[in-house]
PDB file of C-alpha atoms in Angstrom:
ATOM      1  CA  UNK H   1      -0.017  -0.030  -0.015  1.00  0.00           C
ATOM      2  CA  UNK H   2       1.273   3.467  -0.871  1.00  0.00           C
ATOM      3  CA  UNK H   3       1.050   5.992   1.950  1.00  0.00           C
ATOM      4  CA  UNK H   4       0.024   9.643   1.716  1.00  0.00           C
ATOM      5  CA  UNK H   5      -1.350  10.562   5.152  1.00  0.00           C
ATOM      6  CA  UNK H   6      -3.471  13.689   5.246  1.00  0.00           C
ATOM      7  CA  UNK H   7      -5.138  15.516   8.113  1.00  0.00           C
ATOM      8  CA  UNK H   8      -8.849  15.006   8.854  1.00  0.00           C
ATOM      9  CA  UNK H   9     -10.635  18.113  10.094  1.00  0.00           C
ATOM     10  CA  UNK H  10     -13.876  17.873  12.070  1.00  0.00           C
ATOM     11  CA  UNK H  11     -16.765  19.717  10.421  1.00  0.00           C
ATOM     12  CA  UNK H  12     -19.279  18.745  13.067  1.00  0.00           C
ATOM     13  CA  UNK H  13     -19.058  16.232  15.950  1.00  0.00           C
ATOM     14  CA  UNK H  14     -22.225  14.598  17.285  1.00  0.00           C
ATOM     15  CA  UNK H  15     -22.642  13.383  20.859  1.00  0.00           C
ATOM     16  CA  UNK H  16     -21.342   9.945  21.841  1.00  0.00           C
ATOM     17  CA  UNK H  17     -23.859   7.315  20.892  1.00  0.00           C
ATOM     18  CA  UNK H  18     -24.718   9.001  17.586  1.00  0.00           C
ATOM     19  CA  UNK H  19     -23.320   7.028  14.617  1.00  0.00           C
ATOM     20  CA  UNK H  20     -23.463   8.355  11.041  1.00  0.00           C
ATOM     21  CA  UNK H  21     -23.968   6.050   8.097  1.00  0.00           C
ATOM     22  CA  UNK H  22     -24.001   7.952   4.847  1.00  0.00           C
ATOM     23  CA  UNK H  23     -23.812  11.406   3.346  1.00  0.00           C
ATOM     24  CA  UNK H  24     -24.556  13.425   0.222  1.00  0.00           C
ATOM     25  CA  UNK H  25     -23.413  16.821  -0.884  1.00  0.00           C
ATOM     26  CA  UNK H  26     -25.798  19.475  -2.044  1.00  0.00           C
ATOM     27  CA  UNK H  27     -24.882  21.743  -4.973  1.00  0.00           C
ATOM     28  CA  UNK H  28     -24.511  24.658  -2.592  1.00  0.00           C
ATOM     29  CA  UNK H  29     -21.916  22.654  -0.597  1.00  0.00           C
ATOM     30  CA  UNK H  30     -24.129  21.770   2.419  1.00  0.00           C
ATOM     31  CA  UNK H  31     -23.922  18.145   3.649  1.00  0.00           C
ATOM     32  CA  UNK H  32     -26.869  15.839   4.245  1.00  0.00           C
ATOM     33  CA  UNK H  33     -26.033  12.970   6.587  1.00  0.00           C
ATOM     34  CA  UNK H  34     -28.037   9.983   7.810  1.00  0.00           C
ATOM     35  CA  UNK H  35     -27.844   8.545  11.328  1.00  0.00           C
ATOM     36  CA  UNK H  36     -27.912   4.790  11.995  1.00  0.00           C
ATOM     37  CA  UNK H  37     -28.513   5.129  15.698  1.00  0.00           C
ATOM     38  CA  UNK H  38     -31.714   7.114  15.212  1.00  0.00           C
ATOM     39  CA  UNK H  39     -34.104   7.704  12.265  1.00  0.00           C
ATOM     40  CA  UNK H  40     -32.748  11.196  11.656  1.00  0.00           C
ATOM     41  CA  UNK H  41     -31.556  13.284   8.712  1.00  0.00           C
ATOM     42  CA  UNK H  42     -29.223  16.231   9.364  1.00  0.00           C
ATOM     43  CA  UNK H  43     -27.951  19.195   7.404  1.00  0.00           C
ATOM     44  CA  UNK H  44     -24.363  20.312   8.083  1.00  0.00           C
ATOM     45  CA  UNK H  45     -22.577  23.402   6.728  1.00  0.00           C
ATOM     46  CA  UNK H  46     -19.169  22.633   5.241  1.00  0.00           C
ATOM     47  CA  UNK H  47     -17.160  24.731   7.580  1.00  0.00           C
ATOM     48  CA  UNK H  48     -14.927  23.783  10.477  1.00  0.00           C
ATOM     49  CA  UNK H  49     -16.857  23.315  13.776  1.00  0.00           C
ATOM     50  CA  UNK H  50     -20.242  24.118  12.160  1.00  0.00           C
ATOM     51  CA  UNK H  51     -23.606  23.327  13.620  1.00  0.00           C
ATOM     52  CA  UNK H  52     -25.987  20.522  12.519  1.00  0.00           C
ATOM     53  CA  UNK H  53     -29.626  21.070  11.713  1.00  0.00           C
ATOM     54  CA  UNK H  54     -32.176  18.227  12.126  1.00  0.00           C
ATOM     55  CA  UNK H  55     -34.090  18.090   8.803  1.00  0.00           C
ATOM     56  CA  UNK H  56     -36.494  15.280   9.596  1.00  0.00           C
ATOM     57  CA  UNK H  57     -37.163  12.421  11.989  1.00  0.00           C
ATOM     58  CA  UNK H  58     -38.733   9.353  10.499  1.00  0.00           C
ATOM     59  CA  UNK H  59     -40.669   8.428  13.579  1.00  0.00           C
ATOM     60  CA  UNK H  60     -41.986   5.053  12.436  1.00  0.00           C
ATOM     61  CA  UNK H  61     -38.398   3.716  11.939  1.00  0.00           C
ATOM     62  CA  UNK H  62     -35.237   3.118  13.902  1.00  0.00           C
ATOM     63  CA  UNK H  63     -32.452   4.072  11.521  1.00  0.00           C
ATOM     64  CA  UNK H  64     -31.502   5.793   8.272  1.00  0.00           C
ATOM     65  CA  UNK H  65     -28.864   4.330   5.940  1.00  0.00           C
ATOM     66  CA  UNK H  66     -28.276   5.272   2.276  1.00  0.00           C
ATOM     67  CA  UNK H  67     -28.917   8.611   0.627  1.00  0.00           C
ATOM     68  CA  UNK H  68     -28.578   9.688  -2.996  1.00  0.00           C
ATOM     69  CA  UNK H  69     -29.398  12.673  -5.188  1.00  0.00           C
ATOM     70  CA  UNK H  70     -31.486  11.932  -8.339  1.00  0.00           C
ATOM     71  CA  UNK H  71     -32.784  15.230  -9.678  1.00  0.00           C
ATOM     72  CA  UNK H  72     -31.198  18.536  -8.761  1.00  0.00           C
ATOM     73  CA  UNK H  73     -31.427  18.936  -4.973  1.00  0.00           C
ATOM     74  CA  UNK H  74     -33.880  16.071  -4.701  1.00  0.00           C
ATOM     75  CA  UNK H  75     -32.700  13.245  -2.420  1.00  0.00           C
ATOM     76  CA  UNK H  76     -33.885   9.759  -1.568  1.00  0.00           C
ATOM     77  CA  UNK H  77     -33.116   8.033   1.700  1.00  0.00           C
ATOM     78  CA  UNK H  78     -33.497   4.495   3.158  1.00  0.00           C
ATOM     79  CA  UNK H  79     -35.362   4.132   6.480  1.00  0.00           C
ATOM     80  CA  UNK H  80     -35.751   0.867   8.344  1.00  0.00           C
ATOM     81  CA  UNK H  81     -35.474  -1.046  11.624  1.00  0.00           C
ATOM     82  CA  UNK H  82     -32.037  -2.168  12.805  1.00  0.00           C
ATOM     83  CA  UNK H  83     -30.148  -2.232  16.061  1.00  0.00           C
ATOM     84  CA  UNK H  84     -26.627  -3.248  16.951  1.00  0.00           C
ATOM     85  CA  UNK H  85     -28.152  -5.506  19.618  1.00  0.00           C
ATOM     86  CA  UNK H  86     -30.994  -7.286  17.871  1.00  0.00           C
ATOM     87  CA  UNK H  87     -29.912  -6.893  14.265  1.00  0.00           C
ATOM     88  CA  UNK H  88     -32.106  -6.127  11.274  1.00  0.00           C
ATOM     89  CA  UNK H  89     -35.841  -6.493  10.834  1.00  0.00           C
ATOM     90  CA  UNK H  90     -36.440  -7.857   7.308  1.00  0.00           C
ATOM     91  CA  UNK H  91     -39.316  -6.234   5.523  1.00  0.00           C
ATOM     92  CA  UNK H  92     -39.167  -3.029   7.550  1.00  0.00           C
ATOM     93  CA  UNK H  93     -37.336  -0.920   4.994  1.00  0.00           C
ATOM     94  CA  UNK H  94     -38.742   1.936   2.893  1.00  0.00           C
ATOM     95  CA  UNK H  95     -37.263   4.569   0.532  1.00  0.00           C
ATOM     96  CA  UNK H  96     -38.472   8.146   0.929  1.00  0.00           C
ATOM     97  CA  UNK H  97     -38.517  11.359  -1.067  1.00  0.00           C
ATOM     98  CA  UNK H  98     -40.392  13.574   1.349  1.00  0.00           C
ATOM     99  CA  UNK H  99     -43.418  11.301   0.717  1.00  0.00           C
ATOM    100  CA  UNK H 100     -42.755   7.572   0.541  1.00  0.00           C
ATOM    101  CA  UNK H 101     -41.437   6.220  -2.777  1.00  0.00           C
ATOM    102  CA  UNK H 102     -41.476   2.504  -2.277  1.00  0.00           C
ATOM    103  CA  UNK H 103     -41.926  -0.140   0.438  1.00  0.00           C
ATOM    104  CA  UNK H 104     -39.572  -3.060   0.000  1.00  0.00           C
ATOM    105  CA  UNK H 105     -41.140  -5.943   1.947  1.00  0.00           C
ATOM    106  CA  UNK H 106     -38.515  -8.385   0.618  1.00  0.00           C
ATOM    107  CA  UNK H 107     -35.627  -6.157   1.720  1.00  0.00           C
ATOM    108  CA  UNK H 108     -33.517  -7.575   4.529  1.00  0.00           C
ATOM    109  CA  UNK H 109     -31.060  -4.731   5.213  1.00  0.00           C
ATOM    110  CA  UNK H 110     -31.210  -1.929   2.704  1.00  0.00           C
ATOM    111  CA  UNK H 111     -27.965  -0.017   2.913  1.00  0.00           C
ATOM    112  CA  UNK H 112     -26.156   1.886   0.131  1.00  0.00           C
ATOM    113  CA  UNK H 113     -27.730   3.803  -2.694  1.00  0.00           C
ATOM    114  CA  UNK H 114     -26.244   4.671  -6.090  1.00  0.00           C
ATOM    115  CA  UNK H 115     -27.550   6.605  -9.079  1.00  0.00           C
ATOM    116  CA  UNK H 116     -27.890   4.732 -12.358  1.00  0.00           C
ATOM    117  CA  UNK H 117     -29.989   7.166 -14.451  1.00  0.00           C
ATOM    118  CA  UNK H 118     -30.875  10.732 -13.403  1.00  0.00           C
ATOM    119  CA  UNK H 119     -33.198  11.096 -16.425  1.00  0.00           C
ATOM    120  CA  UNK H 120     -35.097   7.858 -15.814  1.00  0.00           C
ATOM    121  CA  UNK H 121     -35.002   8.108 -12.022  1.00  0.00           C
ATOM    122  CA  UNK H 122     -33.182   4.751 -11.555  1.00  0.00           C
ATOM    123  CA  UNK H 123     -31.142   4.042  -8.411  1.00  0.00           C
ATOM    124  CA  UNK H 124     -29.330   0.930  -7.206  1.00  0.00           C
ATOM    125  CA  UNK H 125     -30.157  -0.241  -3.683  1.00  0.00           C
ATOM    126  CA  UNK H 126     -27.640  -2.568  -1.901  1.00  0.00           C
ATOM    127  CA  UNK H 127     -29.435  -5.138   0.258  1.00  0.00           C
ATOM    128  CA  UNK H 128     -26.617  -6.221   2.535  1.00  0.00           C
ATOM    129  CA  UNK H 129     -28.155  -9.294   4.115  1.00  0.00           C
ATOM    130  CA  UNK H 130     -29.924 -10.553   1.022  1.00  0.00           C
ATOM    131  CA  UNK H 131     -26.653 -10.229  -0.927  1.00  0.00           C
ATOM    132  CA  UNK H 132     -28.202  -8.558  -3.949  1.00  0.00           C
ATOM    133  CA  UNK H 133     -28.404  -5.147  -5.625  1.00  0.00           C
ATOM    134  CA  UNK H 134     -31.952  -4.012  -6.320  1.00  0.00           C
ATOM    135  CA  UNK H 135     -33.023  -1.370  -8.929  1.00  0.00           C
ATOM    136  CA  UNK H 136     -35.632   1.145  -7.995  1.00  0.00           C
ATOM    137  CA  UNK H 137     -37.560   3.465 -10.329  1.00  0.00           C
ATOM    138  CA  UNK H 138     -38.260   6.457  -8.023  1.00  0.00           C
ATOM    139  CA  UNK H 139     -41.026   7.690 -10.297  1.00  0.00           C
ATOM    140  CA  UNK H 140     -43.065   4.501 -10.429  1.00  0.00           C
ATOM    141  CA  UNK H 141     -41.977   2.722  -7.225  1.00  0.00           C
ATOM    142  CA  UNK H 142     -41.145  -0.435  -9.153  1.00  0.00           C
ATOM    143  CA  UNK H 143     -38.188  -2.392  -7.681  1.00  0.00           C
ATOM    144  CA  UNK H 144     -36.539  -5.595  -8.636  1.00  0.00           C
ATOM    145  CA  UNK H 145     -33.256  -7.526  -8.260  1.00  0.00           C
ATOM    146  CA  UNK H 146     -30.834  -6.246 -10.892  1.00  0.00           C
ATOM    147  CA  UNK H 147     -27.564  -7.849  -9.807  1.00  0.00           C
ATOM    148  CA  UNK H 148     -27.224 -11.138  -7.942  1.00  0.00           C
ATOM    149  CA  UNK H 149     -23.664 -12.424  -8.097  1.00  0.00           C
ATOM    150  CA  UNK H 150     -21.385 -14.519  -5.953  1.00  0.00           C
ATOM    151  CA  UNK H 151     -19.438 -11.389  -5.073  1.00  0.00           C
ATOM    152  CA  UNK H 152     -22.558  -9.472  -3.909  1.00  0.00           C
ATOM    153  CA  UNK H 153     -23.458 -12.303  -1.499  1.00  0.00           C
ATOM    154  CA  UNK H 154     -22.147 -12.858   2.019  1.00  0.00           C
ATOM    155  CA  UNK H 155     -19.195 -15.226   2.556  1.00  0.00           C
ATOM    156  CA  UNK H 156     -20.441 -16.264   6.015  1.00  0.00           C
ATOM    157  CA  UNK H 157     -23.811 -16.853   7.614  1.00  0.00           C
ATOM    158  CA  UNK H 158     -25.463 -13.542   8.473  1.00  0.00           C
ATOM    159  CA  UNK H 159     -22.518 -11.623   7.081  1.00  0.00           C
ATOM    160  CA  UNK H 160     -22.910  -7.966   5.985  1.00  0.00           C
ATOM    161  CA  UNK H 161     -22.443  -8.402   2.260  1.00  0.00           C
ATOM    162  CA  UNK H 162     -22.954  -5.868  -0.544  1.00  0.00           C
ATOM    163  CA  UNK H 163     -22.698  -2.413   1.028  1.00  0.00           C
ATOM    164  CA  UNK H 164     -21.885   0.625  -1.195  1.00  0.00           C
ATOM    165  CA  UNK H 165     -22.865   0.626  -4.874  1.00  0.00           C
ATOM    166  CA  UNK H 166     -22.087   3.273  -7.518  1.00  0.00           C
ATOM    167  CA  UNK H 167     -21.824   3.499 -11.325  1.00  0.00           C
ATOM    168  CA  UNK H 168     -18.516   4.356 -12.897  1.00  0.00           C
ATOM    169  CA  UNK H 169     -18.559   8.021 -13.951  1.00  0.00           C
ATOM    170  CA  UNK H 170     -16.631   7.636 -17.233  1.00  0.00           C
ATOM    171  CA  UNK H 171     -15.251   5.187 -19.792  1.00  0.00           C
ATOM    172  CA  UNK H 172     -16.667   3.481 -22.865  1.00  0.00           C
ATOM    173  CA  UNK H 173     -17.997   0.605 -20.769  1.00  0.00           C
ATOM    174  CA  UNK H 174     -20.329   1.185 -17.866  1.00  0.00           C
ATOM    175  CA  UNK H 175     -19.653  -0.714 -14.630  1.00  0.00           C
ATOM    176  CA  UNK H 176     -21.530  -0.969 -11.388  1.00  0.00           C
ATOM    177  CA  UNK H 177     -18.910  -0.898  -8.569  1.00  0.00           C
ATOM    178  CA  UNK H 178     -19.799  -2.330  -5.218  1.00  0.00           C
ATOM    179  CA  UNK H 179     -18.189  -3.171  -1.933  1.00  0.00           C
ATOM    180  CA  UNK H 180     -18.827  -6.384   0.036  1.00  0.00           C
ATOM    181  CA  UNK H 181     -17.980  -5.887   3.744  1.00  0.00           C
ATOM    182  CA  UNK H 182     -18.153  -9.557   4.612  1.00  0.00           C
ATOM    183  CA  UNK H 183     -15.809 -10.558   1.779  1.00  0.00           C
ATOM    184  CA  UNK H 184     -13.534  -7.504   2.241  1.00  0.00           C
ATOM    185  CA  UNK H 185     -13.620  -6.530  -1.437  1.00  0.00           C
ATOM    186  CA  UNK H 186     -14.271  -3.791  -3.905  1.00  0.00           C
ATOM    187  CA  UNK H 187     -15.707  -5.385  -7.083  1.00  0.00           C
ATOM    188  CA  UNK H 188     -17.321  -4.335 -10.357  1.00  0.00           C
ATOM    189  CA  UNK H 189     -19.647  -5.803 -12.967  1.00  0.00           C
ATOM    190  CA  UNK H 190     -20.290  -4.632 -16.519  1.00  0.00           C
ATOM    191  CA  UNK H 191     -23.953  -3.536 -16.874  1.00  0.00           C
ATOM    192  CA  UNK H 192     -26.566  -2.982 -19.592  1.00  0.00           C
ATOM    193  CA  UNK H 193     -28.230   0.459 -19.835  1.00  0.00           C
ATOM    194  CA  UNK H 194     -31.218  -0.931 -17.993  1.00  0.00           C
ATOM    195  CA  UNK H 195     -28.944  -1.737 -14.999  1.00  0.00           C
ATOM    196  CA  UNK H 196     -28.770  -5.581 -15.294  1.00  0.00           C
ATOM    197  CA  UNK H 197     -25.410  -7.291 -15.152  1.00  0.00           C
ATOM    198  CA  UNK H 198     -23.423  -8.511 -18.124  1.00  0.00           C
ATOM    199  CA  UNK H 199     -21.516 -11.632 -17.124  1.00  0.00           C
ATOM    200  CA  UNK H 200     -19.881 -12.168 -13.732  1.00  0.00           C
ATOM    201  CA  UNK H 201     -18.455  -9.580 -11.349  1.00  0.00           C
ATOM    202  CA  UNK H 202     -14.751  -9.259 -10.893  1.00  0.00           C
ATOM    203  CA  UNK H 203     -12.652  -8.220  -7.837  1.00  0.00           C
ATOM    204  CA  UNK H 204     -10.921  -4.851  -8.094  1.00  0.00           C
ATOM    205  CA  UNK H 205      -9.260  -4.870  -4.595  1.00  0.00           C
ATOM    206  CA  UNK H 206      -9.360  -7.342  -1.676  1.00  0.00           C
ATOM    207  CA  UNK H 207      -8.491  -7.763   1.932  1.00  0.00           C
ATOM    208  CA  UNK H 208      -9.983  -4.439   2.858  1.00  0.00           C
ATOM    209  CA  UNK H 209     -12.536  -3.685   5.605  1.00  0.00           C
ATOM    210  CA  UNK H 210     -14.713  -1.693   3.224  1.00  0.00           C
ATOM    211  CA  UNK H 211     -17.856   0.447   3.636  1.00  0.00           C
ATOM    212  CA  UNK H 212     -19.117   3.032   1.100  1.00  0.00           C
ATOM    213  CA  UNK H 213     -17.126   5.056  -1.407  1.00  0.00           C
ATOM    214  CA  UNK H 214     -17.077   7.618  -4.274  1.00  0.00           C
ATOM    215  CA  UNK H 215     -15.073   8.305  -7.436  1.00  0.00           C
ATOM    216  CA  UNK H 216     -12.572  11.013  -8.165  1.00  0.00           C
ATOM    217  CA  UNK H 217     -12.526  12.738 -11.574  1.00  0.00           C
ATOM    218  CA  UNK H 218      -9.961  10.138 -12.887  1.00  0.00           C
ATOM    219  CA  UNK H 219     -12.232   7.218 -12.027  1.00  0.00           C
ATOM    220  CA  UNK H 220     -10.291   6.083  -8.972  1.00  0.00           C
ATOM    221  CA  UNK H 221     -12.338   4.998  -5.941  1.00  0.00           C
ATOM    222  CA  UNK H 222     -12.082   6.991  -2.732  1.00  0.00           C
ATOM    223  CA  UNK H 223     -12.922   4.335  -0.185  1.00  0.00           C
ATOM    224  CA  UNK H 224     -13.947   4.411   3.512  1.00  0.00           C
ATOM    225  CA  UNK H 225     -12.310   1.583   5.451  1.00  0.00           C
ATOM    226  CA  UNK H 226     -14.636   1.187   8.442  1.00  0.00           C
ATOM    227  CA  UNK H 227     -12.498  -1.534  10.084  1.00  0.00           C
ATOM    228  CA  UNK H 228      -9.187   0.222   9.590  1.00  0.00           C
ATOM    229  CA  UNK H 229     -10.161   3.829  10.500  1.00  0.00           C
ATOM    230  CA  UNK H 230      -8.795   4.899   7.131  1.00  0.00           C
ATOM    231  CA  UNK H 231      -9.727   6.549   3.873  1.00  0.00           C
ATOM    232  CA  UNK H 232      -7.863   5.267   0.820  1.00  0.00           C
ATOM    233  CA  UNK H 233      -7.621   5.751  -2.912  1.00  0.00           C
ATOM    234  CA  UNK H 234      -7.931   2.590  -5.093  1.00  0.00           C
ATOM    235  CA  UNK H 235      -6.766   2.560  -8.704  1.00  0.00           C
ATOM    236  CA  UNK H 236      -9.581   0.592 -10.385  1.00  0.00           C
ATOM    237  CA  UNK H 237      -7.305  -0.724 -13.150  1.00  0.00           C
ATOM    238  CA  UNK H 238      -4.333  -1.913 -11.069  1.00  0.00           C
ATOM    239  CA  UNK H 239      -5.995  -2.433  -7.643  1.00  0.00           C
ATOM    240  CA  UNK H 240      -3.197  -0.375  -6.019  1.00  0.00           C
ATOM    241  CA  UNK H 241      -4.270   1.139  -2.700  1.00  0.00           C
ATOM    242  CA  UNK H 242      -2.967   4.519  -1.438  1.00  0.00           C
ATOM    243  CA  UNK H 243      -3.605   5.607   2.140  1.00  0.00           C
ATOM    244  CA  UNK H 244      -5.005   9.152   2.220  1.00  0.00           C
ATOM    245  CA  UNK H 245      -5.929   9.611   5.865  1.00  0.00           C
ATOM    246  CA  UNK H 246      -6.231   7.771   9.151  1.00  0.00           C
ATOM    247  CA  UNK H 247      -4.665   4.821  10.858  1.00  0.00           C
ATOM    248  CA  UNK H 248      -5.811   1.744  12.843  1.00  0.00           C
ATOM    249  CA  UNK H 249      -5.514   3.642  16.112  1.00  0.00           C
ATOM    250  CA  UNK H 250      -7.074   6.867  14.848  1.00  0.00           C
ATOM    251  CA  UNK H 251      -9.914   8.282  16.899  1.00  0.00           C
ATOM    252  CA  UNK H 252     -10.480  11.121  14.559  1.00  0.00           C
ATOM    253  CA  UNK H 253     -11.413   8.634  11.760  1.00  0.00           C
ATOM    254  CA  UNK H 254     -13.041   6.109  14.108  1.00  0.00           C
ATOM    255  CA  UNK H 255     -14.906   3.847  11.635  1.00  0.00           C
ATOM    256  CA  UNK H 256     -15.510   5.994   8.594  1.00  0.00           C
ATOM    257  CA  UNK H 257     -18.557   4.865   6.609  1.00  0.00           C
ATOM    258  CA  UNK H 258     -18.854   7.086   3.507  1.00  0.00           C
ATOM    259  CA  UNK H 259     -16.812   9.614   1.413  1.00  0.00           C
ATOM    260  CA  UNK H 260     -18.063  12.333  -0.890  1.00  0.00           C
ATOM    261  CA  UNK H 261     -16.322  15.167  -2.713  1.00  0.00           C
ATOM    262  CA  UNK H 262     -17.315  18.741  -2.251  1.00  0.00           C
ATOM    263  CA  UNK H 263     -19.269  20.355  -5.069  1.00  0.00           C
ATOM    264  CA  UNK H 264     -18.169  24.012  -4.786  1.00  0.00           C
ATOM    265  CA  UNK H 265     -15.202  25.551  -6.592  1.00  0.00           C
ATOM    266  CA  UNK H 266     -13.295  25.889  -3.284  1.00  0.00           C
ATOM    267  CA  UNK H 267     -13.843  22.304  -2.032  1.00  0.00           C
ATOM    268  CA  UNK H 268     -13.729  20.012  -5.074  1.00  0.00           C
ATOM    269  CA  UNK H 269     -10.352  18.832  -3.831  1.00  0.00           C
ATOM    270  CA  UNK H 270     -11.891  18.045  -0.386  1.00  0.00           C
ATOM    271  CA  UNK H 271     -13.518  14.796   0.682  1.00  0.00           C
ATOM    272  CA  UNK H 272     -16.190  14.850   3.323  1.00  0.00           C
ATOM    273  CA  UNK H 273     -16.396  11.680   5.436  1.00  0.00           C
ATOM    274  CA  UNK H 274     -19.140  10.397   7.763  1.00  0.00           C
ATOM    275  CA  UNK H 275     -17.876   8.805  10.951  1.00  0.00           C
ATOM    276  CA  UNK H 276     -19.610   5.938  12.820  1.00  0.00           C
ATOM    277  CA  UNK H 277     -17.598   6.624  15.881  1.00  0.00           C
ATOM    278  CA  UNK H 278     -17.238   2.983  16.946  1.00  0.00           C
ATOM    279  CA  UNK H 279     -20.751   2.692  18.335  1.00  0.00           C
ATOM    280  CA  UNK H 280     -21.243  -0.633  20.044  1.00  0.00           C
ATOM    281  CA  UNK H 281     -17.565  -0.887  21.036  1.00  0.00           C
ATOM    282  CA  UNK H 282     -16.242  -0.448  24.593  1.00  0.00           C
ATOM    283  CA  UNK H 283     -14.515   2.728  23.432  1.00  0.00           C
ATOM    284  CA  UNK H 284     -16.183   5.140  21.135  1.00  0.00           C
ATOM    285  CA  UNK H 285     -16.389   8.740  19.996  1.00  0.00           C
ATOM    286  CA  UNK H 286     -19.307  10.749  18.683  1.00  0.00           C
ATOM    287  CA  UNK H 287     -20.356  10.364  15.062  1.00  0.00           C
ATOM    288  CA  UNK H 288     -19.032  13.186  12.965  1.00  0.00           C
ATOM    289  CA  UNK H 289     -18.670  14.753   9.525  1.00  0.00           C
ATOM    290  CA  UNK H 290     -15.018  15.283   8.709  1.00  0.00           C
ATOM    291  CA  UNK H 291     -13.209  17.117   5.894  1.00  0.00           C
ATOM    292  CA  UNK H 292     -10.024  15.837   4.282  1.00  0.00           C
ATOM    293  CA  UNK H 293      -8.012  18.216   2.072  1.00  0.00           C
ATOM    294  CA  UNK H 294      -6.521  16.135  -0.799  1.00  0.00           C
ATOM    295  CA  UNK H 295      -3.246  17.078  -2.331  1.00  0.00           C
ATOM    296  CA  UNK H 296      -2.288  17.275  -5.973  1.00  0.00           C
ATOM    297  CA  UNK H 297      -4.793  16.606  -8.774  1.00  0.00           C
ATOM    298  CA  UNK H 298      -7.174  14.386  -6.811  1.00  0.00           C
ATOM    299  CA  UNK H 299     -10.575  16.005  -6.984  1.00  0.00           C
ATOM    300  CA  UNK H 300     -14.165  15.202  -7.590  1.00  0.00           C
ATOM    301  CA  UNK H 301     -16.219  15.492 -10.758  1.00  0.00           C
ATOM    302  CA  UNK H 302     -17.428  18.880 -11.833  1.00  0.00           C
ATOM    303  CA  UNK H 303     -21.195  18.537 -12.015  1.00  0.00           C
ATOM    304  CA  UNK H 304     -23.339  21.112 -13.709  1.00  0.00           C
ATOM    305  CA  UNK H 305     -26.500  22.476 -12.162  1.00  0.00           C
ATOM    306  CA  UNK H 306     -29.496  21.005 -13.804  1.00  0.00           C
TER     307      UNK H 306
END
């Protein structure tokens, strides 16, 4: 592994016992983050030591997991029932866009979300315990299994399998990239325009305690390693891993879960990271949103306002 250790700066730190799961960046730079220890969605300003504003509490649920932007400033979020003590409640998961978009009674643990088609309103939904990637049409509510591969499935009984899922931002061929936490891999599979898989998935990088991720403008993966307290860059063609920030004993990056680039001119070289905080462990810190300033040419995609 190449090493390029950078500083992680707290944007907002939540109280102990609050664990963050995922985040999305608005076009104006503000950060939306989901909480997995409560059914809460927060808005955080992208400045050091900023405050957090509670946007909504989904009172009929216990947790929020994935979040993704489809149309401009229109976000979709997963709500469901899960606890670190009793585990998941299959069939309890729904996807919301202010009003409910779709109930997923067959969902076992809906986790990561990834955009397939902004125009058609198609998003991937990682079902971590079922070991499949579902495809949701947010306009019709129709949902079905799009990718079911050995590499999306758990390696052990009750293992947390497919976790983050995102579509490659460039290249002649379109791939769905996904992480499998139980298998410790980042993998990809070639996909049809309708989101179904072409052939079998392949491993991009392995032996990594992976959670969710994003892409930089060169197509590299910026990966949160929840079990290593690190954020790394993975070259998707070679599998080479470069450490960007954190270490096994880091409390600043205690169990990072998601990484997203800023969207303003002044923060496209910055990665915002949600922190679990080690909830459920004997030692823990509060969940947090952190900002990592990346050196050199590493930066996110420049997205136009629609």
